[in-house]
CSV table of C-alpha atoms in Angstrom, one decimal:
chain,number,residue,atom,x,y,z
A,109,GLU,CA,0.0,0.0,0.0
A,110,ALA,CA,1.3,3.4,-1.0
A,111,ALA,CA,2.2,5.6,1.9
A,112,VAL,CA,2.5,9.4,2.1
A,113,THR,CA,2.8,11.0,5.5
A,114,GLN,CA,2.8,14.7,6.4
A,115,SER,CA,3.8,16.7,9.5
A,116,PRO,CA,2.6,18.6,11.3
A,117,ARG,CA,-1.1,17.8,10.9
A,118,ASN,CA,-2.0,21.2,12.3
A,119,LYS,CA,-0.1,24.4,12.5
A,120,VAL,CA,-0.9,27.9,13.7
A,121,THR,CA,1.5,30.8,13.1
A,122,VAL,CA,1.4,34.6,12.9
A,123,THR,CA,1.7,36.9,10.0
A,124,GLY,CA,5.3,37.1,9.0
A,125,GLY,CA,6.2,33.8,10.6
A,126,ASN,CA,8.4,31.0,9.2
A,127,VAL,CA,6.7,27.7,8.5
A,128,THR,CA,8.0,24.4,7.1
A,129,LEU,CA,5.6,21.6,6.1
A,130,SER,CA,7.1,18.1,5.7
A,131,CYS,CA,6.2,15.3,3.5
A,132,ARG,CA,7.6,11.7,3.3
A,133,GLN,CA,6.7,9.0,0.9
A,134,THR,CA,7.7,5.4,1.1
A,135,ASN,CA,6.4,4.4,-2.3
A,136,SER,CA,9.7,4.7,-4.2
A,137,HIS,CA,7.9,7.2,-6.4
A,138,ASN,CA,9.8,9.7,-8.5
A,139,TYR,CA,7.3,12.6,-8.5
A,140,MET,CA,6.2,14.5,-5.4
A,141,TYR,CA,3.7,17.4,-5.3
A,142,TRP,CA,2.4,20.1,-3.0
A,143,TYR,CA,-1.2,21.3,-3.3
A,144,ARG,CA,-3.4,23.7,-1.4
A,145,GLN,CA,-7.1,23.1,-1.0
A,146,ASP,CA,-9.5,25.9,-0.6
A,147,THR,CA,-13.3,26.0,-0.8
A,148,GLY,CA,-14.5,26.8,-4.3
A,149,HIS,CA,-11.0,26.2,-5.8
A,150,GLY,CA,-10.5,22.5,-5.3
A,151,LEU,CA,-6.8,21.5,-5.3
A,152,ARG,CA,-4.2,23.8,-6.8
A,153,LEU,CA,-0.6,22.8,-7.5
A,154,ILE,CA,2.0,24.9,-5.7
A,155,HIS,CA,5.3,23.1,-6.6
A,156,TYR,CA,6.4,19.6,-7.7
A,157,SER,CA,9.6,17.6,-8.1
A,158,TYR,CA,10.7,14.7,-10.2
A,159,GLY,CA,13.7,13.8,-8.0
A,160,ALA,CA,16.1,14.8,-5.3
A,161,GLY,CA,17.4,18.3,-5.9
A,162,ASN,CA,14.8,19.1,-8.6
A,163,LEU,CA,12.0,21.6,-8.3
A,164,GLN,CA,9.3,22.6,-10.7
A,165,ILE,CA,6.9,25.6,-10.4
A,166,GLY,CA,3.2,24.9,-10.2
A,167,ASP,CA,0.1,27.1,-10.8
A,168,VAL,CA,0.1,29.0,-7.5
A,169,PRO,CA,3.8,29.3,-6.4
A,170,ASP,CA,3.9,32.9,-5.1
A,171,GLY,CA,5.0,33.1,-1.4
A,172,TYR,CA,6.1,29.4,-1.4
A,173,LYS,CA,9.5,27.7,-1.7
A,174,ALA,CA,10.0,24.0,-1.8
A,175,THR,CA,13.0,21.6,-1.5
A,176,ARG,CA,13.3,17.9,-2.3
A,177,THR,CA,16.2,16.6,-0.2
A,178,THR,CA,15.9,12.9,-1.0
A,179,GLN,CA,13.6,10.7,-3.1
A,180,GLU,CA,11.4,10.3,0.0
A,181,ASP,CA,11.3,13.8,1.4
A,182,PHE,CA,9.7,17.0,0.1
A,183,PHE,CA,9.4,20.2,2.1
A,184,LEU,CA,7.2,23.3,1.6
A,185,LEU,CA,8.5,26.6,3.1
A,186,LEU,CA,6.6,29.7,3.9
A,187,GLU,CA,9.2,32.3,4.9
A,188,LEU,CA,6.9,35.2,5.5
A,189,ALA,CA,3.5,33.7,6.1
A,190,SER,CA,0.4,35.7,5.3
A,191,PRO,CA,-3.3,35.2,6.2
A,192,SER,CA,-4.0,34.4,2.5
A,193,GLN,CA,-1.9,31.2,3.0
A,194,THR,CA,-4.4,29.8,5.5
A,195,SER,CA,-5.4,26.6,3.9
A,196,LEU,CA,-5.3,22.8,3.9
A,197,TYR,CA,-2.1,21.6,2.3
A,198,PHE,CA,-1.7,18.2,0.7
A,199,CYS,CA,1.4,16.3,-0.4
A,200,ALA,CA,1.2,13.7,-3.1
A,201,SER,CA,3.5,11.3,-5.0
A,202,SER,CA,3.3,9.4,-8.2
A,203,LEU,CA,5.6,6.9,-10.0
A,204,ARG,CA,5.6,8.8,-13.2
A,205,ASP,CA,4.1,12.2,-14.1
A,206,ARG,CA,1.1,10.9,-15.9
A,207,TYR,CA,0.3,8.2,-13.4
A,208,GLU,CA,-2.2,8.4,-10.5
A,209,GLN,CA,-1.2,10.4,-7.5
A,210,TYR,CA,-1.3,9.2,-3.9
A,211,PHE,CA,-2.1,11.8,-1.3
A,212,GLY,CA,-1.1,12.3,2.3
A,213,PRO,CA,-3.6,13.2,5.0
A,214,GLY,CA,-3.1,16.9,4.8
A,215,THR,CA,-1.7,19.7,7.0
A,216,ARG,CA,-4.1,22.4,8.2
A,217,LEU,CA,-2.3,25.8,8.4
A,218,THR,CA,-3.7,28.8,10.0
A,219,VAL,CA,-1.9,32.2,9.7
A,220,LEU,CA,-3.3,34.7,12.2
B,156,GLY,CA,-5.3,26.9,-20.3
B,157,ASP,CA,-6.9,23.6,-19.4
B,158,SER,CA,-10.0,23.7,-17.1
B,159,VAL,CA,-12.4,21.3,-15.5
B,160,THR,CA,-16.0,22.3,-14.5
B,161,GLN,CA,-18.1,20.0,-12.3
B,162,THR,CA,-21.5,20.1,-10.6
B,163,GLU,CA,-21.7,22.7,-7.9
B,164,GLY,CA,-22.4,21.2,-4.5
B,165,PRO,CA,-23.5,20.4,-2.0
B,166,VAL,CA,-25.6,17.5,-3.2
B,167,THR,CA,-27.9,15.6,-0.8
B,168,LEU,CA,-29.5,12.3,-1.7
B,169,SER,CA,-31.4,9.5,0.1
B,170,GLU,CA,-29.9,6.0,0.3
B,171,GLY,CA,-30.8,4.0,-2.8
B,172,THR,CA,-31.3,6.9,-5.1
B,173,SER,CA,-29.1,7.5,-8.2
B,174,LEU,CA,-26.2,9.9,-8.5
B,175,THR,CA,-24.9,12.0,-11.4
B,176,VAL,CA,-22.1,14.4,-11.0
B,177,ASN,CA,-21.4,16.4,-14.2
B,178,CYS,CA,-17.9,17.0,-15.3
B,179,SER,CA,-16.9,19.0,-18.4
B,180,TYR,CA,-13.4,19.9,-19.5
B,181,GLU,CA,-11.5,22.1,-21.9
B,182,THR,CA,-8.1,21.2,-23.3
B,183,LYS,CA,-6.4,21.3,-26.7
B,184,GLN,CA,-4.7,18.0,-25.9
B,185,TYR,CA,-5.8,14.4,-25.5
B,186,PRO,CA,-6.1,14.0,-21.7
B,187,THR,CA,-6.3,11.1,-19.3
B,188,LEU,CA,-9.4,11.7,-17.1
B,189,PHE,CA,-9.7,10.8,-13.4
B,190,TRP,CA,-12.3,10.8,-10.6
B,191,TYR,CA,-10.9,11.2,-7.1
B,192,VAL,CA,-12.8,10.8,-3.9
B,193,GLN,CA,-12.0,12.5,-0.6
B,194,TYR,CA,-13.5,11.3,2.7
B,195,PRO,CA,-13.6,13.5,5.8
B,196,GLY,CA,-10.2,14.0,7.4
B,197,GLU,CA,-8.3,12.3,4.6
B,198,GLY,CA,-6.5,13.2,1.4
B,199,PRO,CA,-8.1,12.5,-2.0
B,200,GLN,CA,-7.8,9.0,-3.3
B,201,LEU,CA,-8.1,7.7,-6.9
B,202,LEU,CA,-11.6,6.3,-7.7
B,203,PHE,CA,-10.7,5.4,-11.2
B,204,LYS,CA,-9.1,6.7,-14.4
B,205,VAL,CA,-9.7,6.5,-18.1
B,206,PRO,CA,-6.8,7.2,-20.5
B,207,LYS,CA,-8.7,6.7,-23.7
B,208,ALA,CA,-11.6,8.3,-25.4
B,209,ASN,CA,-14.9,6.5,-25.5
B,210,GLU,CA,-13.9,4.1,-22.8
B,211,LYS,CA,-15.5,3.6,-19.4
B,212,GLY,CA,-14.0,3.5,-16.0
B,213,SER,CA,-15.6,2.0,-12.9
B,214,SER,CA,-15.0,1.3,-9.3
B,215,ARG,CA,-17.1,0.5,-6.2
B,216,GLY,CA,-20.3,0.9,-8.3
B,217,PHE,CA,-19.3,4.3,-9.7
B,218,GLU,CA,-18.7,4.7,-13.4
B,219,ALA,CA,-17.9,7.3,-16.0
B,220,THR,CA,-17.5,7.3,-19.8
B,221,TYR,CA,-14.9,9.4,-21.5
B,222,ASN,CA,-16.9,11.3,-24.1
B,223,LYS,CA,-14.4,13.0,-26.3
B,224,GLU,CA,-16.9,14.7,-28.6
B,225,ALA,CA,-18.9,16.2,-25.7
B,226,THR,CA,-15.7,16.7,-23.6
B,227,SER,CA,-17.6,15.3,-20.7
B,228,PHE,CA,-16.8,12.6,-18.0
B,229,HIS,CA,-19.9,12.5,-15.8
B,230,LEU,CA,-19.8,10.3,-12.7
B,231,GLN,CA,-22.8,8.0,-12.1
B,232,LYS,CA,-23.9,5.5,-9.5
B,233,ALA,CA,-27.2,3.7,-9.7
B,234,SER,CA,-27.8,3.4,-5.9
B,235,VAL,CA,-25.9,5.4,-3.4
B,236,GLN,CA,-25.1,4.4,0.2
B,237,GLU,CA,-24.5,6.4,3.3
B,238,SER,CA,-20.8,5.4,3.1
B,239,ASP,CA,-20.5,7.2,-0.3
B,240,SER,CA,-20.8,10.6,1.5
B,241,ALA,CA,-17.6,12.4,0.4
B,242,VAL,CA,-16.2,15.1,-1.9
B,243,TYR,CA,-15.8,14.0,-5.5
B,244,TYR,CA,-13.2,15.6,-7.8
B,245,CYS,CA,-13.0,15.3,-11.6
B,246,ALA,CA,-9.5,15.8,-12.9
B,247,LEU,CA,-7.5,15.7,-16.1
B,248,SER,CA,-3.9,15.3,-17.0
B,249,ASP,CA,-2.3,16.2,-20.3
B,250,LEU,CA,0.8,18.0,-21.8
B,251,SER,CA,-0.7,21.4,-22.5
B,252,SER,CA,1.3,23.0,-19.8
B,253,GLY,CA,4.5,21.3,-20.8
B,254,SER,CA,4.2,18.6,-18.2
B,255,TRP,CA,1.6,16.0,-17.1
B,256,GLN,CA,0.0,18.1,-14.4
B,257,LEU,CA,-3.3,17.2,-12.8
B,258,ILE,CA,-6.0,19.8,-13.2
B,259,PHE,CA,-8.8,19.4,-10.6
B,260,GLY,CA,-12.3,20.6,-10.7
B,261,SER,CA,-13.7,22.5,-7.6
B,262,GLY,CA,-15.2,19.3,-6.1
B,263,THR,CA,-18.7,18.2,-5.4
B,264,GLN,CA,-19.7,17.5,-1.8
B,265,LEU,CA,-22.1,14.5,-1.6
B,266,THR,CA,-24.1,13.7,1.5
B,267,VAL,CA,-26.2,10.5,1.5
B,268,MET,CA,-29.0,10.4,4.1
B,269,PRO,CA,-30.0,7.0,5.6
């Protein structure tokens, strides 16, 4: 069974704060993704990666950085968090880019 | 760019009734189409996918046919159960953005009453 884990599951920070969201997959997948989920918008792609050290820009990258340190680990960084970044964040992985994606349980981030 | 439009929610049905969630898409390419389901407190999970036009996908009693001419991929189930209560996402993947990104619809919240 494919496995994607995320930490923390919940995070509260203040405007201007520094936040790192972590994702680990044990599927031996090449691709990893970060999405945000907001009511009325569905899931929107922030960044993705096809291997350690690689980073690709998604559809809503402004205000976010990401880093893929190993095949298993993908991090999303918010260096100056803003209230507009309050959202539910999902990490996902896939073997190849056109294959189905497996999602983690999500991290709920609140920026006050 | 590509887009996916699906039935606005929320949708509330009684157990045993039929479900249709409409999904239409716009793309200049030849996409693979997906339906994902998201249960409360979980991430989305694949319900099924259909890579080829005019083929049908199905899983757990749900089905959808990839209609290339109508650019539609409506989700149907003949008899819903309370356990089907979830958010359903239509999605497509193609190369129009230069990579095989998944483009999701806005989701349809389904509640099934016992």
